[in-house]
Amino acid sequence: MKKLLLKLKSLNLTNLLYPILGVGLFLLIWFIASKVVDVEMILPTPIQSLKRLFVLLGKEDFWLAVGSTLGRSLYAFAIAVLCAIVFAIIGYVIPQFAKVISPIIVILRSVPTMSIILLALIWLDSNSAPILIAFLILFPQLYASFLSSLNGISLELIDMSKAYKVPVWKRIVGLYVPEILPTSLDAMKANVSLGVKVTIAGEVLAQTFSSMGVNMQISKMYFDTAELLGWTIMAITLSYALEGVFSLIKLFAVRVKK
Amino acid sequence: MRIINLNKSYGDKNIFENFNLECEKGKITAIMGRSGIGKTTLLKIIAGLIDYDGKIECDGNISYVFGEASLIPSLTVKQNLSYAVSHVIKDKVEREKAIIDILEQVELKGEINSYPQNLSTGMAQRVALARGFLYPSKLLIMDEPFRGLDTALKSKLERYFLKLLSKDNKTVILITHDLNEALLLADRIIVFDNRPVDITFDEVIDISQDERALSSKEISSLADRLLKILQS
């Protein structure tokens, strides 16, 4: 066993082992809970839910719904990232601007998610509302993170660059971007999955046609808990995959120093 | 390097009022004085990092060695040096040769591809020193460059500094709190005091650095007078 663990360690697989153990433990608890409840309509077993998910995987409508939810959440995420970058840069260069928009950011961060969802449903159609909802939730988080990364750059490094009269473009490429990249990618990684969750919540309430949210709502209406959990597993997989993409980007973009 | 009628204040704190200073070409001027008196502010003014009223006459570029090594963590030693000089030494071949040459002089050629976090404090400070000399400038300003180093390392770095300076006759302004460092390195020692800043001590040392010993009569007498001023 020890030998096997050592081998796994040398292959750097132990890092994967612990999350797998965590998932296994979660499935075991789920399985025991479903056996205790013993009513499929209330809590099906993980196997029943996975079986239903595999049935869903074979349907074209399923993939259309996944694609449209993914598209909406990525669209909202991209706009939120772009706006957050622009606002954070302006806020960094002109601190007065950051002070002016600070209360707006605080308001956006403190408004209950449900209020944002309901207001967006009043203002927009069912296709656009989830995008606005996700944007309004993601933007303040990303803005605060980008601004804090920029403000966290060492003043001595900035002074050094100015003292040696390093051109602005070179400061951006050589100092600012590498310094803020790791924390910014971490913030994007955390928020991309939040975007999926919020988009689905918006779709549920907006009854967005051909979306994961509306399909989850339909499953709930028919008390098809296994299918609802199947959709949930898909949403988790989607979030996990998107987070994985950002982990890979970080791995390639941020130099590994050994 | 001449500072003429310098005025600088922070709110109602008047740091410099009609302040004048001239540093002789190719010489090391050490500035001493209590913390917060305005020594670093003066260096930042000279480097153009903060606004001021008055006139500063200085030929060409200025190199700045900070108290911390100030190396960008995501860049290697070579990239850090290149970052500071690539806009002044534009030819890539010439730049790389200059980088290797200066790293050889501070005995860090083997660390050319290392990242700052893999260097010891002394190594990082040697890279910062190398950057100061690699950058084509006539004036080198140093803000407690050997701060927080143990005596042996400090003495080693001081030797590297004098070695580099012997090949590149820069005018140096050195801020230090270390009496021995000032006595062994400087050609002139000045002390700042009062608000606005006054020069309360100004003395030239006419002994070359190679021939100086702290135990010598002249140096120990200067040390006594300097200590009295600093303690008062």
mmCIF file with all atom_site columns, C-alpha atoms in Angstrom, chain A residues 54-243:
data_model
loop_
_atom_site.group_PDB
_atom_site.id
_atom_site.type_symbol
_atom_site.label_atom_id
_atom_site.label_alt_id
_atom_site.label_comp_id
_atom_site.label_asym_id
_atom_site.label_entity_id
_atom_site.label_seq_id
_atom_site.pdbx_PDB_ins_code
_atom_site.Cartn_x
_atom_site.Cartn_y
_atom_site.Cartn_z
_atom_site.occupancy
_atom_site.B_iso_or_equiv
_atom_site.pdbx_formal_charge
_atom_site.auth_seq_id
_atom_site.auth_comp_id
_atom_site.auth_asym_id
_atom_site.auth_atom_id
_atom_site.pdbx_PDB_model_num
ATOM 1   C CA . PHE A 1 54  ? -27.447 8.899  -19.117 1.00 0.00 ? 54  PHE A CA 1
ATOM 2   C CA . VAL A 1 55  ? -30.934 8.742  -20.616 1.00 0.00 ? 55  VAL A CA 1
ATOM 3   C CA . LEU A 1 56  ? -30.906 12.543 -20.889 1.00 0.00 ? 56  LEU A CA 1
ATOM 4   C CA . LEU A 1 57  ? -27.445 12.485 -22.498 1.00 0.00 ? 57  LEU A CA 1
ATOM 5   C CA . GLY A 1 58  ? -28.882 10.656 -25.485 1.00 0.00 ? 58  GLY A CA 1
ATOM 6   C CA . LYS A 1 59  ? -31.488 13.333 -26.185 1.00 0.00 ? 59  LYS A CA 1
ATOM 7   C CA . GLU A 1 60  ? -30.909 16.231 -28.581 1.00 0.00 ? 60  GLU A CA 1
ATOM 8   C CA . ASP A 1 61  ? -33.065 18.590 -26.450 1.00 0.00 ? 61  ASP A CA 1
ATOM 9   C CA . PHE A 1 62  ? -30.787 17.999 -23.496 1.00 0.00 ? 62  PHE A CA 1
ATOM 10  C CA . TRP A 1 63  ? -27.727 19.204 -25.384 1.00 0.00 ? 63  TRP A CA 1
ATOM 11  C CA . LEU A 1 64  ? -29.644 22.188 -26.782 1.00 0.00 ? 64  LEU A CA 1
ATOM 12  C CA . ALA A 1 65  ? -30.616 23.170 -23.228 1.00 0.00 ? 65  ALA A CA 1
ATOM 13  C CA . VAL A 1 66  ? -27.044 22.679 -21.941 1.00 0.00 ? 66  VAL A CA 1
ATOM 14  C CA . GLY A 1 67  ? -25.656 24.647 -24.901 1.00 0.00 ? 67  GLY A CA 1
ATOM 15  C CA . SER A 1 68  ? -28.046 27.553 -24.436 1.00 0.00 ? 68  SER A CA 1
ATOM 16  C CA . THR A 1 69  ? -27.406 27.765 -20.664 1.00 0.00 ? 69  THR A CA 1
ATOM 17  C CA . LEU A 1 70  ? -23.656 27.517 -21.215 1.00 0.00 ? 70  LEU A CA 1
ATOM 18  C CA . GLY A 1 71  ? -23.850 30.206 -23.908 1.00 0.00 ? 71  GLY A CA 1
ATOM 19  C CA . ARG A 1 72  ? -25.854 32.528 -21.667 1.00 0.00 ? 72  ARG A CA 1
ATOM 20  C CA . SER A 1 73  ? -23.603 32.100 -18.659 1.00 0.00 ? 73  SER A CA 1
ATOM 21  C CA . LEU A 1 74  ? -20.407 32.516 -20.716 1.00 0.00 ? 74  LEU A CA 1
ATOM 22  C CA . TYR A 1 75  ? -21.839 35.590 -22.435 1.00 0.00 ? 75  TYR A CA 1
ATOM 23  C CA . ALA A 1 76  ? -22.719 37.172 -19.072 1.00 0.00 ? 76  ALA A CA 1
ATOM 24  C CA . PHE A 1 77  ? -19.333 36.141 -17.670 1.00 0.00 ? 77  PHE A CA 1
ATOM 25  C CA . ALA A 1 78  ? -17.425 37.613 -20.638 1.00 0.00 ? 78  ALA A CA 1
ATOM 26  C CA . ILE A 1 79  ? -19.261 40.960 -20.387 1.00 0.00 ? 79  ILE A CA 1
ATOM 27  C CA . ALA A 1 80  ? -18.749 41.016 -16.602 1.00 0.00 ? 80  ALA A CA 1
ATOM 28  C CA . VAL A 1 81  ? -15.000 40.290 -16.981 1.00 0.00 ? 81  VAL A CA 1
ATOM 29  C CA . LEU A 1 82  ? -14.593 42.938 -19.686 1.00 0.00 ? 82  LEU A CA 1
ATOM 30  C CA . CYS A 1 83  ? -16.486 45.619 -17.733 1.00 0.00 ? 83  CYS A CA 1
ATOM 31  C CA . ALA A 1 84  ? -14.717 44.686 -14.488 1.00 0.00 ? 84  ALA A CA 1
ATOM 32  C CA . ILE A 1 85  ? -11.291 44.998 -16.190 1.00 0.00 ? 85  ILE A CA 1
ATOM 33  C CA . VAL A 1 86  ? -12.144 48.386 -17.715 1.00 0.00 ? 86  VAL A CA 1
ATOM 34  C CA . PHE A 1 87  ? -13.656 49.750 -14.471 1.00 0.00 ? 87  PHE A CA 1
ATOM 35  C CA . ALA A 1 88  ? -10.804 48.374 -12.342 1.00 0.00 ? 88  ALA A CA 1
ATOM 36  C CA . ILE A 1 89  ? -8.171  49.978 -14.608 1.00 0.00 ? 89  ILE A CA 1
ATOM 37  C CA . ILE A 1 90  ? -9.992  53.327 -14.497 1.00 0.00 ? 90  ILE A CA 1
ATOM 38  C CA . GLY A 1 91  ? -10.418 52.973 -10.721 1.00 0.00 ? 91  GLY A CA 1
ATOM 39  C CA . TYR A 1 92  ? -6.712  52.201 -10.341 1.00 0.00 ? 92  TYR A CA 1
ATOM 40  C CA . VAL A 1 93  ? -5.529  55.085 -12.514 1.00 0.00 ? 93  VAL A CA 1
ATOM 41  C CA . ILE A 1 94  ? -8.116  57.548 -11.135 1.00 0.00 ? 94  ILE A CA 1
ATOM 42  C CA . PRO A 1 95  ? -8.694  56.646 -7.445  1.00 0.00 ? 95  PRO A CA 1
ATOM 43  C CA . GLN A 1 96  ? -11.527 59.225 -7.264  1.00 0.00 ? 96  GLN A CA 1
ATOM 44  C CA . PHE A 1 97  ? -13.446 57.116 -9.815  1.00 0.00 ? 97  PHE A CA 1
ATOM 45  C CA . ALA A 1 98  ? -13.069 54.039 -7.583  1.00 0.00 ? 98  ALA A CA 1
ATOM 46  C CA . LYS A 1 99  ? -14.392 56.075 -4.640  1.00 0.00 ? 99  LYS A CA 1
ATOM 47  C CA . VAL A 1 100 ? -17.382 57.282 -6.674  1.00 0.00 ? 100 VAL A CA 1
ATOM 48  C CA . ILE A 1 101 ? -18.422 53.829 -7.827  1.00 0.00 ? 101 ILE A CA 1
ATOM 49  C CA . SER A 1 102 ? -17.595 52.135 -4.515  1.00 0.00 ? 102 SER A CA 1
ATOM 50  C CA . PRO A 1 103 ? -21.153 52.653 -3.088  1.00 0.00 ? 103 PRO A CA 1
ATOM 51  C CA . ILE A 1 104 ? -22.664 51.296 -6.332  1.00 0.00 ? 104 ILE A CA 1
ATOM 52  C CA . ILE A 1 105 ? -20.500 48.190 -6.019  1.00 0.00 ? 105 ILE A CA 1
ATOM 53  C CA . VAL A 1 106 ? -21.478 47.796 -2.351  1.00 0.00 ? 106 VAL A CA 1
ATOM 54  C CA . ILE A 1 107 ? -25.173 48.106 -3.298  1.00 0.00 ? 107 ILE A CA 1
ATOM 55  C CA . LEU A 1 108 ? -24.800 45.531 -6.096  1.00 0.00 ? 108 LEU A CA 1
ATOM 56  C CA . ARG A 1 109 ? -23.017 43.153 -3.725  1.00 0.00 ? 109 ARG A CA 1
ATOM 57  C CA . SER A 1 110 ? -25.588 43.535 -0.957  1.00 0.00 ? 110 SER A CA 1
ATOM 58  C CA . VAL A 1 111 ? -28.829 43.468 -2.951  1.00 0.00 ? 111 VAL A CA 1
ATOM 59  C CA . PRO A 1 112 ? -30.462 40.069 -2.426  1.00 0.00 ? 112 PRO A CA 1
ATOM 60  C CA . THR A 1 113 ? -29.992 37.846 -5.483  1.00 0.00 ? 113 THR A CA 1
ATOM 61  C CA . MET A 1 114 ? -33.742 37.279 -5.611  1.00 0.00 ? 114 MET A CA 1
ATOM 62  C CA . SER A 1 115 ? -34.402 41.061 -5.901  1.00 0.00 ? 115 SER A CA 1
ATOM 63  C CA . ILE A 1 116 ? -32.011 41.249 -8.858  1.00 0.00 ? 116 ILE A CA 1
ATOM 64  C CA . ILE A 1 117 ? -33.698 38.236 -10.459 1.00 0.00 ? 117 ILE A CA 1
ATOM 65  C CA . LEU A 1 118 ? -37.230 39.619 -9.994  1.00 0.00 ? 118 LEU A CA 1
ATOM 66  C CA . LEU A 1 119 ? -36.285 43.089 -11.256 1.00 0.00 ? 119 LEU A CA 1
ATOM 67  C CA . ALA A 1 120 ? -34.531 41.604 -14.299 1.00 0.00 ? 120 ALA A CA 1
ATOM 68  C CA . LEU A 1 121 ? -37.673 39.570 -15.026 1.00 0.00 ? 121 LEU A CA 1
ATOM 69  C CA . ILE A 1 122 ? -39.746 42.763 -14.979 1.00 0.00 ? 122 ILE A CA 1
ATOM 70  C CA . TRP A 1 123 ? -37.363 44.655 -17.243 1.00 0.00 ? 123 TRP A CA 1
ATOM 71  C CA . LEU A 1 124 ? -36.292 42.016 -19.779 1.00 0.00 ? 124 LEU A CA 1
ATOM 72  C CA . ASP A 1 125 ? -37.557 39.019 -21.756 1.00 0.00 ? 125 ASP A CA 1
ATOM 73  C CA . SER A 1 126 ? -36.943 35.475 -20.546 1.00 0.00 ? 126 SER A CA 1
ATOM 74  C CA . ASN A 1 127 ? -33.879 34.994 -22.776 1.00 0.00 ? 127 ASN A CA 1
ATOM 75  C CA . SER A 1 128 ? -32.012 38.129 -21.702 1.00 0.00 ? 128 SER A CA 1
ATOM 76  C CA . ALA A 1 129 ? -33.006 38.250 -18.021 1.00 0.00 ? 129 ALA A CA 1
ATOM 77  C CA . PRO A 1 130 ? -30.655 35.399 -16.908 1.00 0.00 ? 130 PRO A CA 1
ATOM 78  C CA . ILE A 1 131 ? -27.763 37.173 -18.674 1.00 0.00 ? 131 ILE A CA 1
ATOM 79  C CA . LEU A 1 132 ? -28.420 40.456 -16.838 1.00 0.00 ? 132 LEU A CA 1
ATOM 80  C CA . ILE A 1 133 ? -28.870 38.600 -13.546 1.00 0.00 ? 133 ILE A CA 1
ATOM 81  C CA . ALA A 1 134 ? -25.544 36.757 -13.935 1.00 0.00 ? 134 ALA A CA 1
ATOM 82  C CA . PHE A 1 135 ? -23.811 39.972 -15.026 1.00 0.00 ? 135 PHE A CA 1
ATOM 83  C CA . LEU A 1 136 ? -25.096 41.943 -12.018 1.00 0.00 ? 136 LEU A CA 1
ATOM 84  C CA . ILE A 1 137 ? -23.981 39.220 -9.626  1.00 0.00 ? 137 ILE A CA 1
ATOM 85  C CA . LEU A 1 138 ? -20.556 38.636 -11.228 1.00 0.00 ? 138 LEU A CA 1
ATOM 86  C CA . PHE A 1 139 ? -19.493 42.184 -12.100 1.00 0.00 ? 139 PHE A CA 1
ATOM 87  C CA . PRO A 1 140 ? -19.044 43.571 -8.535  1.00 0.00 ? 140 PRO A CA 1
ATOM 88  C CA . GLN A 1 141 ? -17.149 40.461 -7.418  1.00 0.00 ? 141 GLN A CA 1
ATOM 89  C CA . LEU A 1 142 ? -14.792 40.552 -10.405 1.00 0.00 ? 142 LEU A CA 1
ATOM 90  C CA . TYR A 1 143 ? -14.331 44.341 -10.231 1.00 0.00 ? 143 TYR A CA 1
ATOM 91  C CA . ALA A 1 144 ? -13.407 44.214 -6.535  1.00 0.00 ? 144 ALA A CA 1
ATOM 92  C CA . SER A 1 145 ? -10.981 41.378 -7.161  1.00 0.00 ? 145 SER A CA 1
ATOM 93  C CA . PHE A 1 146 ? -9.263  43.019 -10.172 1.00 0.00 ? 146 PHE A CA 1
ATOM 94  C CA . LEU A 1 147 ? -8.991  46.381 -8.385  1.00 0.00 ? 147 LEU A CA 1
ATOM 95  C CA . SER A 1 148 ? -7.576  44.762 -5.276  1.00 0.00 ? 148 SER A CA 1
ATOM 96  C CA . SER A 1 149 ? -5.018  42.870 -7.427  1.00 0.00 ? 149 SER A CA 1
ATOM 97  C CA . LEU A 1 150 ? -3.951  46.115 -9.092  1.00 0.00 ? 150 LEU A CA 1
ATOM 98  C CA . ASN A 1 151 ? -3.713  47.941 -5.761  1.00 0.00 ? 151 ASN A CA 1
ATOM 99  C CA . GLY A 1 152 ? -1.698  45.034 -4.385  1.00 0.00 ? 152 GLY A CA 1
ATOM 100 C CA . ILE A 1 153 ? 1.189   45.542 -6.828  1.00 0.00 ? 153 ILE A CA 1
ATOM 101 C CA . SER A 1 154 ? 4.292   46.504 -4.871  1.00 0.00 ? 154 SER A CA 1
ATOM 102 C CA . LEU A 1 155 ? 4.784   50.286 -4.845  1.00 0.00 ? 155 LEU A CA 1
ATOM 103 C CA . GLU A 1 156 ? 8.540   49.729 -4.787  1.00 0.00 ? 156 GLU A CA 1
ATOM 104 C CA . LEU A 1 157 ? 8.348   47.779 -8.074  1.00 0.00 ? 157 LEU A CA 1
ATOM 105 C CA . ILE A 1 158 ? 6.309   50.609 -9.592  1.00 0.00 ? 158 ILE A CA 1
ATOM 106 C CA . ASP A 1 159 ? 8.829   53.176 -8.292  1.00 0.00 ? 159 ASP A CA 1
ATOM 107 C CA . MET A 1 160 ? 11.685  51.048 -9.647  1.00 0.00 ? 160 MET A CA 1
ATOM 108 C CA . SER A 1 161 ? 10.016  50.983 -13.084 1.00 0.00 ? 161 SER A CA 1
ATOM 109 C CA . LYS A 1 162 ? 9.516   54.755 -13.030 1.00 0.00 ? 162 LYS A CA 1
ATOM 110 C CA . ALA A 1 163 ? 13.060  55.416 -11.776 1.00 0.00 ? 163 ALA A CA 1
ATOM 111 C CA . TYR A 1 164 ? 14.516  53.357 -14.638 1.00 0.00 ? 164 TYR A CA 1
ATOM 112 C CA . LYS A 1 165 ? 12.097  55.099 -17.026 1.00 0.00 ? 165 LYS A CA 1
ATOM 113 C CA . VAL A 1 166 ? 10.652  51.780 -18.261 1.00 0.00 ? 166 VAL A CA 1
ATOM 114 C CA . PRO A 1 167 ? 8.115   52.569 -21.041 1.00 0.00 ? 167 PRO A CA 1
ATOM 115 C CA . VAL A 1 168 ? 4.445   52.256 -20.024 1.00 0.00 ? 168 VAL A CA 1
ATOM 116 C CA . TRP A 1 169 ? 3.690   49.383 -22.446 1.00 0.00 ? 169 TRP A CA 1
ATOM 117 C CA . LYS A 1 170 ? 6.606   47.427 -21.022 1.00 0.00 ? 170 LYS A CA 1
ATOM 118 C CA . ARG A 1 171 ? 5.431   48.062 -17.469 1.00 0.00 ? 171 ARG A CA 1
ATOM 119 C CA . ILE A 1 172 ? 2.019   46.679 -18.460 1.00 0.00 ? 172 ILE A CA 1
ATOM 120 C CA . VAL A 1 173 ? 3.471   43.552 -20.082 1.00 0.00 ? 173 VAL A CA 1
ATOM 121 C CA . GLY A 1 174 ? 6.393   42.970 -17.722 1.00 0.00 ? 174 GLY A CA 1
ATOM 122 C CA . LEU A 1 175 ? 4.998   44.077 -14.370 1.00 0.00 ? 175 LEU A CA 1
ATOM 123 C CA . TYR A 1 176 ? 1.254   44.709 -14.179 1.00 0.00 ? 176 TYR A CA 1
ATOM 124 C CA . VAL A 1 177 ? -0.068  41.713 -16.141 1.00 0.00 ? 177 VAL A CA 1
ATOM 125 C CA . PRO A 1 178 ? 2.184   39.054 -14.546 1.00 0.00 ? 178 PRO A CA 1
ATOM 126 C CA . GLU A 1 179 ? 1.568   40.510 -11.086 1.00 0.00 ? 179 GLU A CA 1
ATOM 127 C CA . ILE A 1 180 ? -2.242  40.496 -11.310 1.00 0.00 ? 180 ILE A CA 1
ATOM 128 C CA . LEU A 1 181 ? -2.659  37.386 -13.459 1.00 0.00 ? 181 LEU A CA 1
ATOM 129 C CA . PRO A 1 182 ? -2.615  34.677 -10.731 1.00 0.00 ? 182 PRO A CA 1
ATOM 130 C CA . THR A 1 183 ? -5.177  36.387 -8.447  1.00 0.00 ? 183 THR A CA 1
ATOM 131 C CA . SER A 1 184 ? -7.313  37.519 -11.394 1.00 0.00 ? 184 SER A CA 1
ATOM 132 C CA . LEU A 1 185 ? -7.443  34.000 -12.831 1.00 0.00 ? 185 LEU A CA 1
ATOM 133 C CA . ASP A 1 186 ? -8.400  32.659 -9.388  1.00 0.00 ? 186 ASP A CA 1
ATOM 134 C CA . ALA A 1 187 ? -11.233 35.215 -9.210  1.00 0.00 ? 187 ALA A CA 1
ATOM 135 C CA . MET A 1 188 ? -12.397 34.291 -12.721 1.00 0.00 ? 188 MET A CA 1
ATOM 136 C CA . LYS A 1 189 ? -12.246 30.593 -11.854 1.00 0.00 ? 189 LYS A CA 1
ATOM 137 C CA . ALA A 1 190 ? -14.436 31.112 -8.778  1.00 0.00 ? 190 ALA A CA 1
ATOM 138 C CA . ASN A 1 191 ? -16.897 33.339 -10.619 1.00 0.00 ? 191 ASN A CA 1
ATOM 139 C CA . VAL A 1 192 ? -17.314 31.317 -13.808 1.00 0.00 ? 192 VAL A CA 1
ATOM 140 C CA . SER A 1 193 ? -19.070 28.527 -11.871 1.00 0.00 ? 193 SER A CA 1
ATOM 141 C CA . LEU A 1 194 ? -21.064 31.078 -9.875  1.00 0.00 ? 194 LEU A CA 1
ATOM 142 C CA . GLY A 1 195 ? -22.189 32.427 -13.266 1.00 0.00 ? 195 GLY A CA 1
ATOM 143 C CA . VAL A 1 196 ? -23.567 29.004 -14.252 1.00 0.00 ? 196 VAL A CA 1
ATOM 144 C CA . LYS A 1 197 ? -25.469 28.710 -10.949 1.00 0.00 ? 197 LYS A CA 1
ATOM 145 C CA . VAL A 1 198 ? -26.964 32.201 -11.169 1.00 0.00 ? 198 VAL A CA 1
ATOM 146 C CA . THR A 1 199 ? -27.873 31.799 -14.856 1.00 0.00 ? 199 THR A CA 1
ATOM 147 C CA . ILE A 1 200 ? -29.737 28.570 -14.059 1.00 0.00 ? 200 ILE A CA 1
ATOM 148 C CA . ALA A 1 201 ? -31.546 30.288 -11.147 1.00 0.00 ? 201 ALA A CA 1
ATOM 149 C CA . GLY A 1 202 ? -32.555 33.093 -13.524 1.00 0.00 ? 202 GLY A CA 1
ATOM 150 C CA . GLU A 1 203 ? -33.737 30.579 -16.136 1.00 0.00 ? 203 GLU A CA 1
ATOM 151 C CA . VAL A 1 204 ? -35.873 28.754 -13.567 1.00 0.00 ? 204 VAL A CA 1
ATOM 152 C CA . LEU A 1 205 ? -37.741 31.929 -12.635 1.00 0.00 ? 205 LEU A CA 1
ATOM 153 C CA . ALA A 1 206 ? -37.794 33.432 -16.145 1.00 0.00 ? 206 ALA A CA 1
ATOM 154 C CA . GLN A 1 207 ? -38.991 30.135 -17.647 1.00 0.00 ? 207 GLN A CA 1
ATOM 155 C CA . THR A 1 208 ? -36.393 30.540 -20.376 1.00 0.00 ? 208 THR A CA 1
ATOM 156 C CA . PHE A 1 209 ? -37.235 28.312 -23.342 1.00 0.00 ? 209 PHE A CA 1
ATOM 157 C CA . SER A 1 210 ? -34.904 25.375 -23.943 1.00 0.00 ? 210 SER A CA 1
ATOM 158 C CA . SER A 1 211 ? -32.644 25.939 -20.965 1.00 0.00 ? 211 SER A CA 1
ATOM 159 C CA . MET A 1 212 ? -31.300 23.844 -18.099 1.00 0.00 ? 212 MET A CA 1
ATOM 160 C CA . GLY A 1 213 ? -33.247 26.005 -15.652 1.00 0.00 ? 213 GLY A CA 1
ATOM 161 C CA . VAL A 1 214 ? -36.627 25.466 -17.272 1.00 0.00 ? 214 VAL A CA 1
ATOM 162 C CA . ASN A 1 215 ? -35.981 21.717 -17.613 1.00 0.00 ? 215 ASN A CA 1
ATOM 163 C CA . MET A 1 216 ? -35.167 21.543 -13.915 1.00 0.00 ? 216 MET A CA 1
ATOM 164 C CA . GLN A 1 217 ? -38.422 23.381 -13.187 1.00 0.00 ? 217 GLN A CA 1
ATOM 165 C CA . ILE A 1 218 ? -40.357 20.892 -15.367 1.00 0.00 ? 218 ILE A CA 1
ATOM 166 C CA . SER A 1 219 ? -38.724 17.959 -13.533 1.00 0.00 ? 219 SER A CA 1
ATOM 167 C CA . LYS A 1 220 ? -39.766 19.529 -10.230 1.00 0.00 ? 220 LYS A CA 1
ATOM 168 C CA . MET A 1 221 ? -43.365 20.034 -11.462 1.00 0.00 ? 221 MET A CA 1
ATOM 169 C CA . TYR A 1 222 ? -43.617 16.299 -12.309 1.00 0.00 ? 222 TYR A CA 1
ATOM 170 C CA . PHE A 1 223 ? -41.868 15.283 -9.056  1.00 0.00 ? 223 PHE A CA 1
ATOM 171 C CA . ASP A 1 224 ? -39.209 13.638 -11.221 1.00 0.00 ? 224 ASP A CA 1
ATOM 172 C CA . THR A 1 225 ? -36.474 14.032 -8.603  1.00 0.00 ? 225 THR A CA 1
ATOM 173 C CA . ALA A 1 226 ? -34.117 11.626 -10.370 1.00 0.00 ? 226 ALA A CA 1
ATOM 174 C CA . GLU A 1 227 ? -34.207 13.773 -13.515 1.00 0.00 ? 227 GLU A CA 1
ATOM 175 C CA . LEU A 1 228 ? -33.860 16.964 -11.435 1.00 0.00 ? 228 LEU A CA 1
ATOM 176 C CA . LEU A 1 229 ? -30.761 15.492 -9.822  1.00 0.00 ? 229 LEU A CA 1
ATOM 177 C CA . GLY A 1 230 ? -29.546 14.400 -13.271 1.00 0.00 ? 230 GLY A CA 1
ATOM 178 C CA . TRP A 1 231 ? -29.737 18.028 -14.432 1.00 0.00 ? 231 TRP A CA 1
ATOM 179 C CA . THR A 1 232 ? -28.040 19.097 -11.209 1.00 0.00 ? 232 THR A CA 1
ATOM 180 C CA . ILE A 1 233 ? -25.161 16.669 -11.816 1.00 0.00 ? 233 ILE A CA 1
ATOM 181 C CA . MET A 1 234 ? -24.839 18.139 -15.314 1.00 0.00 ? 234 MET A CA 1
ATOM 182 C CA . ALA A 1 235 ? -24.746 21.695 -13.888 1.00 0.00 ? 235 ALA A CA 1
ATOM 183 C CA . ILE A 1 236 ? -22.045 20.657 -11.408 1.00 0.00 ? 236 ILE A CA 1
ATOM 184 C CA . THR A 1 237 ? -20.066 18.964 -14.200 1.00 0.00 ? 237 THR A CA 1
ATOM 185 C CA . LEU A 1 238 ? -20.356 22.094 -16.326 1.00 0.00 ? 238 LEU A CA 1
ATOM 186 C CA . SER A 1 239 ? -19.135 24.328 -13.476 1.00 0.00 ? 239 SER A CA 1
ATOM 187 C CA . TYR A 1 240 ? -16.313 21.937 -12.683 1.00 0.00 ? 240 TYR A CA 1
ATOM 188 C CA . ALA A 1 241 ? -15.263 21.794 -16.352 1.00 0.00 ? 241 ALA A CA 1
ATOM 189 C CA . LEU A 1 242 ? -15.246 25.585 -16.637 1.00 0.00 ? 242 LEU A CA 1
ATOM 190 C CA . GLU A 1 243 ? -13.212 25.901 -13.428 1.00 0.00 ? 243 GLU A CA 1
#
